[in-house]
Tab-separated table of C-alpha atoms and ligand atoms in Angstrom:
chain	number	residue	atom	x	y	z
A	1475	UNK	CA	-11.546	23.972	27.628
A	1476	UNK	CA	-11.159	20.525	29.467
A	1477	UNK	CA	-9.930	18.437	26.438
A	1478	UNK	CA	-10.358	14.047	26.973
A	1479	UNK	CA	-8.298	11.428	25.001
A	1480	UNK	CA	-9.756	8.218	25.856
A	1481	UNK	CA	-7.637	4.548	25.121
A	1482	UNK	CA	-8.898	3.698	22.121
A	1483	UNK	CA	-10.907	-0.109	22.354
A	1484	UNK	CA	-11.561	-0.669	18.740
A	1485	UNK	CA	-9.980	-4.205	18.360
A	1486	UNK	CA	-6.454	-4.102	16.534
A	1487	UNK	CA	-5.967	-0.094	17.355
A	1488	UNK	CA	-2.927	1.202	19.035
A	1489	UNK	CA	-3.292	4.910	17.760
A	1490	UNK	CA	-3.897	7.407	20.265
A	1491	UNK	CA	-5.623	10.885	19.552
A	1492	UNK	CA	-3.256	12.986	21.457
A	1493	UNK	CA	-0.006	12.671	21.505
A	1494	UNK	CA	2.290	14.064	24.641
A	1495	UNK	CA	3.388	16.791	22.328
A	1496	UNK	CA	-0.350	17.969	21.697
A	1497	UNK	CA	-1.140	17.668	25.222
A	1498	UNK	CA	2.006	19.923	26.476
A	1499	UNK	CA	0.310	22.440	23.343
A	1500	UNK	CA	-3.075	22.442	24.687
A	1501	UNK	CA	-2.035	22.947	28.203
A	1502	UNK	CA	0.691	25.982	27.482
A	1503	UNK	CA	-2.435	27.427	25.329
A	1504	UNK	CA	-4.162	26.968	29.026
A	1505	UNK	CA	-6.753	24.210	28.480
A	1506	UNK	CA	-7.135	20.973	31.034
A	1507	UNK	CA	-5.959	18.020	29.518
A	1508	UNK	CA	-7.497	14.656	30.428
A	1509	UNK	CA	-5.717	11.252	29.164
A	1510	UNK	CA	-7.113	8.079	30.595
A	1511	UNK	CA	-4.241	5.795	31.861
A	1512	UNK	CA	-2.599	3.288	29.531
A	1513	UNK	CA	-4.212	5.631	26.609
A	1514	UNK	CA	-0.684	5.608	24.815
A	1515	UNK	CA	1.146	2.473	25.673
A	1516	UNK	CA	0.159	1.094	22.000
A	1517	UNK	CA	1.831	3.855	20.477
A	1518	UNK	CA	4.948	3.704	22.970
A	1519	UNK	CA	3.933	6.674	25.160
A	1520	UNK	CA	3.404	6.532	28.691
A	1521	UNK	CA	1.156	7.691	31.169
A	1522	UNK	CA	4.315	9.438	32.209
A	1523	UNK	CA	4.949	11.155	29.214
A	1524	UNK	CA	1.394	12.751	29.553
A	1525	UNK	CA	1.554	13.755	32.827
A	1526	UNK	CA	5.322	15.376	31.916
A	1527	UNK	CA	3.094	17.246	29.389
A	1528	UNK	CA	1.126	18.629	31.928
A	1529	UNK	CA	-2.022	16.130	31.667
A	1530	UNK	CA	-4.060	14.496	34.329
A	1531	UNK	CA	-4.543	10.993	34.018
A	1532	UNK	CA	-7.434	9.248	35.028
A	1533	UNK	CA	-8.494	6.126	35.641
A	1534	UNK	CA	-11.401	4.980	33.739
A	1535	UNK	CA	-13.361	6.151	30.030
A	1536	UNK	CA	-16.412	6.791	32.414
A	1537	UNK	CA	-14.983	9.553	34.072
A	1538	UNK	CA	-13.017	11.092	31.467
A	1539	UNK	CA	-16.146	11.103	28.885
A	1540	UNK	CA	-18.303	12.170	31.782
A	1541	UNK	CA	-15.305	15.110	32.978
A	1542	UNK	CA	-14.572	15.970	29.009
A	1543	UNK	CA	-16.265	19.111	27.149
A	1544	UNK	CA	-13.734	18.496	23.903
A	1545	UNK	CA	-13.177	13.987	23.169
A	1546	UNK	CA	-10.240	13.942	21.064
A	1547	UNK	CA	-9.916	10.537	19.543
A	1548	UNK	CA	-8.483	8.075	16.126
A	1549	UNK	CA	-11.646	6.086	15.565
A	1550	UNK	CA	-15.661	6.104	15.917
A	1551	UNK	CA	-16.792	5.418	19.015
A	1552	UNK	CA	-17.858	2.302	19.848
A	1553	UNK	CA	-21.522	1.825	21.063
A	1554	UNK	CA	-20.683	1.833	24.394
A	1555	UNK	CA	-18.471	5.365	23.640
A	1556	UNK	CA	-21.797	6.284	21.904
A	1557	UNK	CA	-23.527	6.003	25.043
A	1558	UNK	CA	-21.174	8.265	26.883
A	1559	UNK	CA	-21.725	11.023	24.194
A	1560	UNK	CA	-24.231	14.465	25.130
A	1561	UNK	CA	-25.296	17.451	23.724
A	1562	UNK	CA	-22.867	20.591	24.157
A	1563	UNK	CA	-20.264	17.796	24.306
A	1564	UNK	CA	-17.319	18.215	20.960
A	1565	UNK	CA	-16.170	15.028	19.637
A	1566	UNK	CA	-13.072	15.260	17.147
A	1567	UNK	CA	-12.148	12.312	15.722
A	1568	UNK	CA	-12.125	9.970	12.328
A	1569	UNK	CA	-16.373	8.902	11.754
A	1570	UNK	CA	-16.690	7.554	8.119
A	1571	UNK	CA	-20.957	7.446	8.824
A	1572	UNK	CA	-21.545	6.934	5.434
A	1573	UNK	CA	-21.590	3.131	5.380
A	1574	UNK	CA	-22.851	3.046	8.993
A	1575	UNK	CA	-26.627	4.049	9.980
A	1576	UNK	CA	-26.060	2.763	13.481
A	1577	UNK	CA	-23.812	5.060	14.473
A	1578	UNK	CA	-25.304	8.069	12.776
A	1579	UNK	CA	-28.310	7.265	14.578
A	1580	UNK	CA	-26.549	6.902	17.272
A	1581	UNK	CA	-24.479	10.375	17.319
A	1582	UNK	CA	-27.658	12.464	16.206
A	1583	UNK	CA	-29.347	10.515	19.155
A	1584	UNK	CA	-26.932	11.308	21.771
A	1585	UNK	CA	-26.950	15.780	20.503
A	1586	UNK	CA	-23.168	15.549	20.148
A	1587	UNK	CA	-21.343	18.133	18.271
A	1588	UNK	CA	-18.859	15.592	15.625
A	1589	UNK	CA	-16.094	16.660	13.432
A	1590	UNK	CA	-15.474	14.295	11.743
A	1591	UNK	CA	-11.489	13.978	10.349
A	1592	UNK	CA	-11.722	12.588	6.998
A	1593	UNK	CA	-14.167	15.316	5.689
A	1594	UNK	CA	-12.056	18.340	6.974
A	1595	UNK	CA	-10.834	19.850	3.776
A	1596	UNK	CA	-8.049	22.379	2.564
A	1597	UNK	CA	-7.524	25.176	0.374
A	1598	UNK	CA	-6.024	23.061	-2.580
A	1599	UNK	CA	-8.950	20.496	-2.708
A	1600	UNK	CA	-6.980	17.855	-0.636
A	1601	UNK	CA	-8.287	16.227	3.025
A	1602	UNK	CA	-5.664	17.428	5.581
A	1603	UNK	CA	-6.552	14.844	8.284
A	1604	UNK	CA	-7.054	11.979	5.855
A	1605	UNK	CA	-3.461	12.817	4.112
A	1606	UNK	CA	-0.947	11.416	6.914
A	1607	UNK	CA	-2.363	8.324	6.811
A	1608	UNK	CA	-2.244	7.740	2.650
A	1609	UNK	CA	1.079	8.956	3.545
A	1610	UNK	CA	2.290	6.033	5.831
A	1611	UNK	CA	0.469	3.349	3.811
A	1612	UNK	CA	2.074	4.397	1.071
A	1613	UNK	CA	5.712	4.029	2.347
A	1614	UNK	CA	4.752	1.273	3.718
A	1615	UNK	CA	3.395	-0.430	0.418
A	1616	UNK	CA	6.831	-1.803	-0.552
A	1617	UNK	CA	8.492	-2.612	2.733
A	1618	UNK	CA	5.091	-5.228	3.539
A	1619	UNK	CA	5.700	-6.018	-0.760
A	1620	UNK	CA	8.839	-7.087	-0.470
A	1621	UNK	CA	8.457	-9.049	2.814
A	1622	UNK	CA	5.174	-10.663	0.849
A	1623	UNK	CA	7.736	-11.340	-2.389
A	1624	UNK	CA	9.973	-13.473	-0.247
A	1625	UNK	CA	10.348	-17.448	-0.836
A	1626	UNK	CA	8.912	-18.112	2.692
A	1627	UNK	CA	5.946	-16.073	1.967
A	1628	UNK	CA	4.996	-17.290	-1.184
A	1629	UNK	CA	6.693	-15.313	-2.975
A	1630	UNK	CA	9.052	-15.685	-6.185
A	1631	UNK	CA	12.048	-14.791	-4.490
A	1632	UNK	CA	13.057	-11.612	-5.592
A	1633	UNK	CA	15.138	-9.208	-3.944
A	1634	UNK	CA	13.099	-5.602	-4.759
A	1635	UNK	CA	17.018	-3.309	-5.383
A	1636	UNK	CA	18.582	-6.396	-7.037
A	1637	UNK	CA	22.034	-6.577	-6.253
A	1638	UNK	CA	25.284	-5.916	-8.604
A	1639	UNK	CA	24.341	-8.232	-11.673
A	1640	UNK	CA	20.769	-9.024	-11.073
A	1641	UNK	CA	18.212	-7.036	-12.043
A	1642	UNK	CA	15.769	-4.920	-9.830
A	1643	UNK	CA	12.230	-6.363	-9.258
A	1644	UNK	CA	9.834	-4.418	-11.624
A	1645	UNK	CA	7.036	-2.046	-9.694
A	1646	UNK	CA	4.305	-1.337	-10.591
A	1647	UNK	CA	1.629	1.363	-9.022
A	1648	UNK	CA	-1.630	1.851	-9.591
A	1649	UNK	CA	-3.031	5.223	-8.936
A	1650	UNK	CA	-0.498	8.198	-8.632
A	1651	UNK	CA	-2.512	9.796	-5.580
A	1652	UNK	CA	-1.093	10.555	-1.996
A	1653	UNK	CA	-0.708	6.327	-1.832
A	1654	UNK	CA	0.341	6.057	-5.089
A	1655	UNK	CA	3.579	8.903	-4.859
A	1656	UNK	CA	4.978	7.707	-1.628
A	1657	UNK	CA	4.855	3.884	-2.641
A	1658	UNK	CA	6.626	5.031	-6.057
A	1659	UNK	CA	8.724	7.018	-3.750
A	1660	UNK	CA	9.840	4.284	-1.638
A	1661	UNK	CA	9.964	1.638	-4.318
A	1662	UNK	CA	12.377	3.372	-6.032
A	1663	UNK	CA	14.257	4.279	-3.488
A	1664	UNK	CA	14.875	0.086	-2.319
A	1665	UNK	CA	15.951	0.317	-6.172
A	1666	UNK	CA	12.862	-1.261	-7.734
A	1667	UNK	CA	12.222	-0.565	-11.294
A	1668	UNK	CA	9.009	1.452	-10.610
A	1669	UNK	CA	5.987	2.658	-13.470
A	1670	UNK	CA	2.960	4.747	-11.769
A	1671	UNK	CA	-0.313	4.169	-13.922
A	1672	UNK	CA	-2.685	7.022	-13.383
A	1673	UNK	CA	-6.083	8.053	-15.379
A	1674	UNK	CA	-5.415	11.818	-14.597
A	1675	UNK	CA	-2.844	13.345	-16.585
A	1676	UNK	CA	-2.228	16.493	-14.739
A	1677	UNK	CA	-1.293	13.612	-12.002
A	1678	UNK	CA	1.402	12.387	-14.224
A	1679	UNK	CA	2.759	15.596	-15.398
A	1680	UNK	CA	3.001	17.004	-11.216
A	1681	UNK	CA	4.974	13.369	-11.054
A	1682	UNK	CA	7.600	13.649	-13.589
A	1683	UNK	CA	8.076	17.366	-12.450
A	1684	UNK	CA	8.480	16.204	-9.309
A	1685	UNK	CA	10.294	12.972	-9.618
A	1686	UNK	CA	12.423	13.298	-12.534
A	1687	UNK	CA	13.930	9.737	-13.676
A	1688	UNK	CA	13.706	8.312	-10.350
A	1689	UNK	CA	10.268	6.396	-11.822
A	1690	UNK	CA	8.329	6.100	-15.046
A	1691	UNK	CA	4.839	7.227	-15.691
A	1692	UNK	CA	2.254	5.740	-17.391
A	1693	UNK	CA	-1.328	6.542	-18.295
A	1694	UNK	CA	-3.601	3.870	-17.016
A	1695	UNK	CA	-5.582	2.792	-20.379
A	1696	UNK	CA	-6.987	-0.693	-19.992
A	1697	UNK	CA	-4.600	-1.977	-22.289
A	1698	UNK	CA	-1.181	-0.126	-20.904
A	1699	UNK	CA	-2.576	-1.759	-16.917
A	1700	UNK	CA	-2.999	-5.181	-18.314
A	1701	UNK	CA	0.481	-4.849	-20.232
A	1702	UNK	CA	2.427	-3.388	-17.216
A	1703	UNK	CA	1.017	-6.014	-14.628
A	1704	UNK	CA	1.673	-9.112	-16.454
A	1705	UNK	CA	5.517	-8.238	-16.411
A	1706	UNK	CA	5.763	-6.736	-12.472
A	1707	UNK	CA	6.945	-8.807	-9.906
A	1708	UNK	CA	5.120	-6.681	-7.420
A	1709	UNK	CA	1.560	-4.465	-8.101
A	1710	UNK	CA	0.732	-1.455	-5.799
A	1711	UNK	CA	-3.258	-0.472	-5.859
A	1712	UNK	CA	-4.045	2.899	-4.828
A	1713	UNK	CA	-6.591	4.227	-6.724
A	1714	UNK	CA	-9.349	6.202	-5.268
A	1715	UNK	CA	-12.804	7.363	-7.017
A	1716	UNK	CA	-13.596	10.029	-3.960
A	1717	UNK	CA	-16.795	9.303	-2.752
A	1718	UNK	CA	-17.093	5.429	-4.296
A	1719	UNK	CA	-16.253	1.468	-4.444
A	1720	UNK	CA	-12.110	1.855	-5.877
A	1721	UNK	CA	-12.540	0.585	-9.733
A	1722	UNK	CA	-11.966	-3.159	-10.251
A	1723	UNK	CA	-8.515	-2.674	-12.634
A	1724	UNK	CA	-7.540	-6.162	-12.473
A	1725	UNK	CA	-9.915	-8.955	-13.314
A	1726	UNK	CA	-9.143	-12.620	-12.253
A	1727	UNK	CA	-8.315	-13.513	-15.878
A	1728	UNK	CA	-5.698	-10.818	-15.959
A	1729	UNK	CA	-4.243	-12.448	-12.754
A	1730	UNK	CA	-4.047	-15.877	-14.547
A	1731	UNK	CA	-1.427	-14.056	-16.761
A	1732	UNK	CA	1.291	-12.797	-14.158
A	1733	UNK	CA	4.237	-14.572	-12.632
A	1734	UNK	CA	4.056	-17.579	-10.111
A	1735	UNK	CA	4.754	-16.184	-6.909
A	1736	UNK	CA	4.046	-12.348	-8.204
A	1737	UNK	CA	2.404	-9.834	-5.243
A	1738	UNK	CA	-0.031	-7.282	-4.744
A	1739	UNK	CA	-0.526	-4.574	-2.257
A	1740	UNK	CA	-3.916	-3.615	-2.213
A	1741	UNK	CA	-3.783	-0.848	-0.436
A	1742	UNK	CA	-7.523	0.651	-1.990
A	1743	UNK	CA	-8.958	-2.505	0.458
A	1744	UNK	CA	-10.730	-0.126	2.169
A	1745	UNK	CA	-12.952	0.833	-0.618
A	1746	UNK	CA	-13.364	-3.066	-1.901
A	1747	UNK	CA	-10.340	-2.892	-3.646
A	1748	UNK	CA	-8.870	-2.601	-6.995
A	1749	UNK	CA	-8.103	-6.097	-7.702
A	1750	UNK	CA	-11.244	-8.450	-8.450
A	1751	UNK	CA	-9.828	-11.083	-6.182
A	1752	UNK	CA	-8.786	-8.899	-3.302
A	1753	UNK	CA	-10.294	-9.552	0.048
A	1754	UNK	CA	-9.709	-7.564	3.527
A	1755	UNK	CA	-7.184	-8.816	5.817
A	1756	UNK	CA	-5.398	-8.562	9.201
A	1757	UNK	CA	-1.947	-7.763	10.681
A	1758	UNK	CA	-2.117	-11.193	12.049
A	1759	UNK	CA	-3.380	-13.143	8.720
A	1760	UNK	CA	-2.114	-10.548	6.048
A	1761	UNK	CA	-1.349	-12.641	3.020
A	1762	UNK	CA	-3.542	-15.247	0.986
A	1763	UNK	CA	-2.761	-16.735	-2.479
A	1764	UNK	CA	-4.955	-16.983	-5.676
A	1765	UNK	CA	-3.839	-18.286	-8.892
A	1766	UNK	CA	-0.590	-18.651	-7.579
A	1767	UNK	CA	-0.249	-15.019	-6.807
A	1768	UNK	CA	0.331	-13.714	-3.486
A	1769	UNK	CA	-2.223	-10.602	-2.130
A	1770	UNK	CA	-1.599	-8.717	0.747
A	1771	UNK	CA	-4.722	-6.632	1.550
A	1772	UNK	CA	-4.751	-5.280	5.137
A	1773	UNK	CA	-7.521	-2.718	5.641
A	1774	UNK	CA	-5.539	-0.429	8.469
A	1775	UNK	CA	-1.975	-0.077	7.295
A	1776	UNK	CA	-1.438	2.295	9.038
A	1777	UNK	CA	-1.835	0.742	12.529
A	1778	UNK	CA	1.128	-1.704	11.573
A	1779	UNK	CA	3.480	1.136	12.809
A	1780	UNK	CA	1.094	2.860	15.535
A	1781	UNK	CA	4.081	4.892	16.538
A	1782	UNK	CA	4.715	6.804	13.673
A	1783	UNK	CA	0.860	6.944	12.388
A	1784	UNK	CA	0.164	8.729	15.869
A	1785	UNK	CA	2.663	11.123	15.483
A	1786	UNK	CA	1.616	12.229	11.919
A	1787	UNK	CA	-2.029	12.029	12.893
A	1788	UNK	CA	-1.034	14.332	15.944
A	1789	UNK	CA	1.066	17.110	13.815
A	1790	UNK	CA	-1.888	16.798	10.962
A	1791	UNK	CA	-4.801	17.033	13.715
A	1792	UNK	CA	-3.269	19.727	16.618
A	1793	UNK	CA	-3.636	22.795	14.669
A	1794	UNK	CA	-7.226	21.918	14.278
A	1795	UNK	CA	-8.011	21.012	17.802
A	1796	UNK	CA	-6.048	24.122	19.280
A	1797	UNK	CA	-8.463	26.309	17.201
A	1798	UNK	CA	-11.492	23.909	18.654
A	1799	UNK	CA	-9.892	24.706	22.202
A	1800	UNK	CA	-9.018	27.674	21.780
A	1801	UNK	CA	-12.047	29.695	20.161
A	1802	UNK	CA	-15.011	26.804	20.967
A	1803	UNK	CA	-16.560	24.813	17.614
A	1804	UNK	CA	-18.762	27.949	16.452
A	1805	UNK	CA	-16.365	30.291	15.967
A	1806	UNK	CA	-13.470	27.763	14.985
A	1807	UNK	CA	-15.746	27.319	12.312
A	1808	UNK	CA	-17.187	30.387	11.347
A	1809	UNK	CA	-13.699	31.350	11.005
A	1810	UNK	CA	-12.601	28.793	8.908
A	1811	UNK	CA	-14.404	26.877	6.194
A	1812	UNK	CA	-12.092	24.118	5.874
A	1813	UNK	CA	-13.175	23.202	9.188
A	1814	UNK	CA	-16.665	23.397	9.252
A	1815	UNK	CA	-16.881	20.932	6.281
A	1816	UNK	CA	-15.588	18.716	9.234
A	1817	UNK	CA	-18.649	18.865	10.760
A	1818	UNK	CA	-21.447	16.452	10.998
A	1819	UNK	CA	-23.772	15.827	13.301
A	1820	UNK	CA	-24.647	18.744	16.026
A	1821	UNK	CA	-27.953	18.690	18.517
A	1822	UNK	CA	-29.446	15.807	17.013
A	1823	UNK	CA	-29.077	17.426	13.669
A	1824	UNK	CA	-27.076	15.577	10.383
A	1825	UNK	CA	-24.704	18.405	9.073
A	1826	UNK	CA	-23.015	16.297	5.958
A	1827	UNK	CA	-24.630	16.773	2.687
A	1828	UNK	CA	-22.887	13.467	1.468
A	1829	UNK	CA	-24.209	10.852	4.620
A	1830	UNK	CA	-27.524	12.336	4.101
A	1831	UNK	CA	-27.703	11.140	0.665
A	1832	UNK	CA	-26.189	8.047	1.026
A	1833	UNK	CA	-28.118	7.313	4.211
A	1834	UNK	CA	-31.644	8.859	3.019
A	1835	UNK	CA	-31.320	11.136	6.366
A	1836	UNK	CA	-32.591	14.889	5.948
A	1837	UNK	CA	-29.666	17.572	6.538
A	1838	UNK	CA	-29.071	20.553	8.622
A	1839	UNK	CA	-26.894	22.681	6.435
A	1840	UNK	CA	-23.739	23.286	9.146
A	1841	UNK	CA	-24.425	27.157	8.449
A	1842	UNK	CA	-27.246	26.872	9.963
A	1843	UNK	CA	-26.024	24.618	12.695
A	1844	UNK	CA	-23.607	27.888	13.042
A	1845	UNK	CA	-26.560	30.053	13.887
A	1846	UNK	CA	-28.359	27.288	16.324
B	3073	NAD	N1	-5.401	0.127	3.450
B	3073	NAD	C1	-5.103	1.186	4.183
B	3073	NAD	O1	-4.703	1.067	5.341
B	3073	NAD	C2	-5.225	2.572	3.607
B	3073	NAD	C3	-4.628	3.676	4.238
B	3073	NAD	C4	-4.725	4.929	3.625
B	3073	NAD	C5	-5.412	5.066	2.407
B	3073	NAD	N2	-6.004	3.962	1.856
B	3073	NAD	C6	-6.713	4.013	0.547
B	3073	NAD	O2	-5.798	4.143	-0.512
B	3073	NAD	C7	-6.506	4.627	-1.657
B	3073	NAD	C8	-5.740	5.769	-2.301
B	3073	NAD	O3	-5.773	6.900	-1.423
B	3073	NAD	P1	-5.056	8.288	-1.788
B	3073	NAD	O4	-5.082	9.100	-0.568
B	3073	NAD	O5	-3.779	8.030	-2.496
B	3073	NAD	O6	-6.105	8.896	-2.857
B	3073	NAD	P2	-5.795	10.071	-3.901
B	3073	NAD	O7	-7.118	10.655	-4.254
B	3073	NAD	O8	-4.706	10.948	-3.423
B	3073	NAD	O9	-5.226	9.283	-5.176
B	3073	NAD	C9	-5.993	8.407	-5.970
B	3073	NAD	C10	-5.460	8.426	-7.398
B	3073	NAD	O10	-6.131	7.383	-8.115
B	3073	NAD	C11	-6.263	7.857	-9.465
B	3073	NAD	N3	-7.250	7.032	-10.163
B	3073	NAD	C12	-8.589	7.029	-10.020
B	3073	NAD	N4	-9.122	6.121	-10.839
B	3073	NAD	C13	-8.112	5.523	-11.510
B	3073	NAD	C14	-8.026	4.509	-12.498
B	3073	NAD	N5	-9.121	3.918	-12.975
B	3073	NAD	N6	-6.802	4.136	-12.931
B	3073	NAD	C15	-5.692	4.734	-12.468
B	3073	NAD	N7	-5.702	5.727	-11.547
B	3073	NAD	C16	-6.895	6.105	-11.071
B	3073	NAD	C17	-6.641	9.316	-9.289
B	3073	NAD	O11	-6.415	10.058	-10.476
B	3073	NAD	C18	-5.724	9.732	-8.133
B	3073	NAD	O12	-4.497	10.282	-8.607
B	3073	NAD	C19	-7.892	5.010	-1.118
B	3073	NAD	O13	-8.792	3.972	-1.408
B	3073	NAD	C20	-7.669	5.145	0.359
B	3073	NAD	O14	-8.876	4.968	1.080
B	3073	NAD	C21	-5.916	2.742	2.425
C-alpha cells in the first residue's frame, strides 16, 4: 500500500503521524512510504531520517494526498486537508467529530474511509490510541505544577520534594485514571506528599496494589475533595465522565478557601474542566490567576514535548496501521473488533453510533460498511 504522512498545519502542532521507526516498519513489511518534507522537524526528525528509513519525500501536501491510498496523520484535517480527501482513500488519524458537524459533513462528503484514533478500543475496556497521550500529560502534570508553584510565577514558593528540614509540598489528584496514576506517579516521585481522590473504588484498590505507600488514596466524596484541596499546595484534575463535560469538583467558593499562591493543573481542560474557574490556555500564555490562585489549563499537553508524544503515539499507533497496510481496512477489521470500533465515516456513510447521536446524523452500522 502507498502509505502518506503529511506536515501537520494545525496551529501549535509539532506531532508527526509517522515516525522514522514506523516508516522503516512499513517499508520492510513492503509498502511505499510517502513523508512530505519538513513533516518531522517539530518533533526533531529529519527529512533525512525518513529517507534513511526507506521513505520518499516529497515536496508538497498536494501531491502526497493526491499520490496516498493510506493518510497517516495526529490531528483532523483541516478544511483544506478535507478537500484533498476521496472515496477508496484510508485516513488514520485522531477525529473527535462529535463536537464538530463541519467536519463530519465534510468527511462523509468527500467518501473517505476514517479511523478515527480515540475510538479504537481494547480488550480490557481501555482506548489504546488515546492512552499514550493521558500518559504524557500525566507526567507532565507536576513538572508544569511545580514550574507554575514558583515565586516568579505566582506561585507560593514551594519547592514540590522539600529539602532536609522542610516539608514536601502536599499533592493532591483528582481522578485516579490513566492522568490521574502517572501525575501521582511523578508527584511522588519529586517527593511531594501526594493523595489521589477517585469516585471508583475498584480504582483505588488497583492503586494501593499497585503503588503501595508511595501515595495515599482517597475516595472523592464532596466533603473529603473540599477537605483535601483547601490544604494542597498544588491540585491535579483528571477526571473523565467518558462520553461528557468533566464534573465541576471545585466551585469558585471552594477556591476562596485555599492558599495564596496555591496551583492547579487542569489537565480535564479538554472536556471544560474540573475546576469552575478553569479556562483553556496556550503553551505561550499557560497560566492566569483567580482568587489569588494560580491555574494552569493548557488544552494539548501533550504537544509541550512533541518529541516524546510522537514517539509514544508512533509505538501505540504502528501495530494498527501495519494491519491497515498490510491486510487493507476490510479485512483489518473484520479481523479485529477493536479496530473496527475505530471506524467512522466510509463512502459518504457515518459509521459511529455515538457522533450520530450527538450530531442527529443517521448511522451506517460499520458491519455493514464491512459488507459495502
Ligand atoms: N489537557 C491535555 O492535554 C490532556 C491530555 C490527555 C488527556 N486529557 C484529559 O484528561 C482527563 C483524564 O483522562 P484519563 O485518560 O486519565 O481518563 P480515565 O478514564 O483513565 O480516568 C478518569 C478517572 O476519573 C474518575 N472520576 C470520574 N468522575 C470522578 C469524580 N467525580 N471524582 C473523582 N474521580 C472521578 C474515574 O473513576 C476515572 O478513574 C480527560 O478529560 C482527558 O480528556 C487532557
Amino acid at each position: 500500500m502507498r502509505i502518506g504522512c503529511p506536515k501537520e498545519i494545525k496551529p501549535q502542532e509539532f506531532r508527526v503521524g509517522l515516525t522514522p521507526h514506523a516508516a522503516r516498519e512499513a517499508a520492510s513489511h513492503g509498502h511505499e512510504v510517502l513523508v512530505e518534507a519538513g513533516a518531522g522537524a517539530g518533533a526533531g526528525f529529519s527529512d533525512e531520517d525518513y529517507r534513511a528509513a526507506g521513505a520518499r519525500l516529497v515536496d508538497t501536501a498536494e501531491q502526497l494526498f493526491a499520490e496516498a491510498e493510506l493518510i497517516v496523520k495526529v490531528k483532523e484535517p483541516q478544511p483544506v486537508e478535507r478537500r484533498r480527501l476521496r472515496e477508496g482513500q484510508l485516513l488514520f488519524t485522531y477525529l473527535h467529530l462529535a463536537p464538530d458537524p463541519e467536519q463530519t459533513r465534510d468527511l462523509m462528503a468527500s467518501g473517505v474511509t476514517a479511523i478515527a484514533y480515540e475510538t479504537v478500543t481494547d480488550g480490557r475496556g481501555g482506548l489504546p490510541l488515546l492512552a499514550p497521550m493521558s500518559e504524557v500529560a500525566g507526567r507532565l502534570a507536576p513538572q508544569v505544577g511545580a514550574w507554575t508553584l514558583q515565586k516568579a510565577n505566582g506561585g507560593r514558593g514551594v519547592l514540590l520534594g522539600g529539602v532536609p528540614g522542610v516539608g514536601p509540598a502536599k499533592v493532591v489528584v483528582i481522578g485516579g485514571g490513566v492522568v490521574g496514576t502517572h501525575a501521582a506517579r511523578i508527584a511522588a516521585g519529586m517527593g511531594a506528599d501526594v493523595t489521589v481522590l477517585d469516585r471508583s473504588l475498584p480504582r483505588l484498590r488497583a492503586l494501593d496494589e499497585a503503588f503501595g505507600t508511595l501515595f495515599r488514596t482517597a475516595y472523592a466524596s464532596s466533603g473529603t475533595t473540599a477537605e483535601l484541596v483547601t490544604a494542597a499546595d498544588l491540585v491535579i484534575g483528571a477526571v473523565l465522565i467518558p462520553g461528557a463535560a468533566a464534573p465541576k469538583l471545585v466551585s469558585r467558593a471552594q477556591l476562596g478557601t485555599m492558599k495564596p499562591g496555591a496551583a492547579i493543573v487542569d489537565v480535564a481542560i479538554d472536556q471544560g474542566g474540573c475546576f469552575e474557574t478553569s479556562r483553556p490556555t496556550t503553551h505561550q500564555d499557560p497560566i492566569y490567576e483567580v482568587d489569588g490562585v494560580m491555574h494552569y489549563c493548557v488544552a494539548n499537553m501533550p504537544g509541550a514535548v512533541a518529541r516524546t508524544s510522537t514517539l509514544a503515539l508512533g509505538n501505540a499507533t504502528m501495530p494498527f496501521l501495519l494491519a491497515l497496510a498490510d491486510k487493507g481496512w476490510k479485512r483489518a477489521c473484520e479481523d479485529d473488533p477493536h479496530l473496527l470500533a475505530g471506524l467512522n465515516t466510509h463512502a459518504g456513510h457515518l459509521t459511529y453510533y455515538a457522533v450520530g447521536r450527538a450530531l442527529e446524523i443517521d448511522v451506517l452500522s460499520p458491519q455493514l460498511a464491512l459488507k459495502m
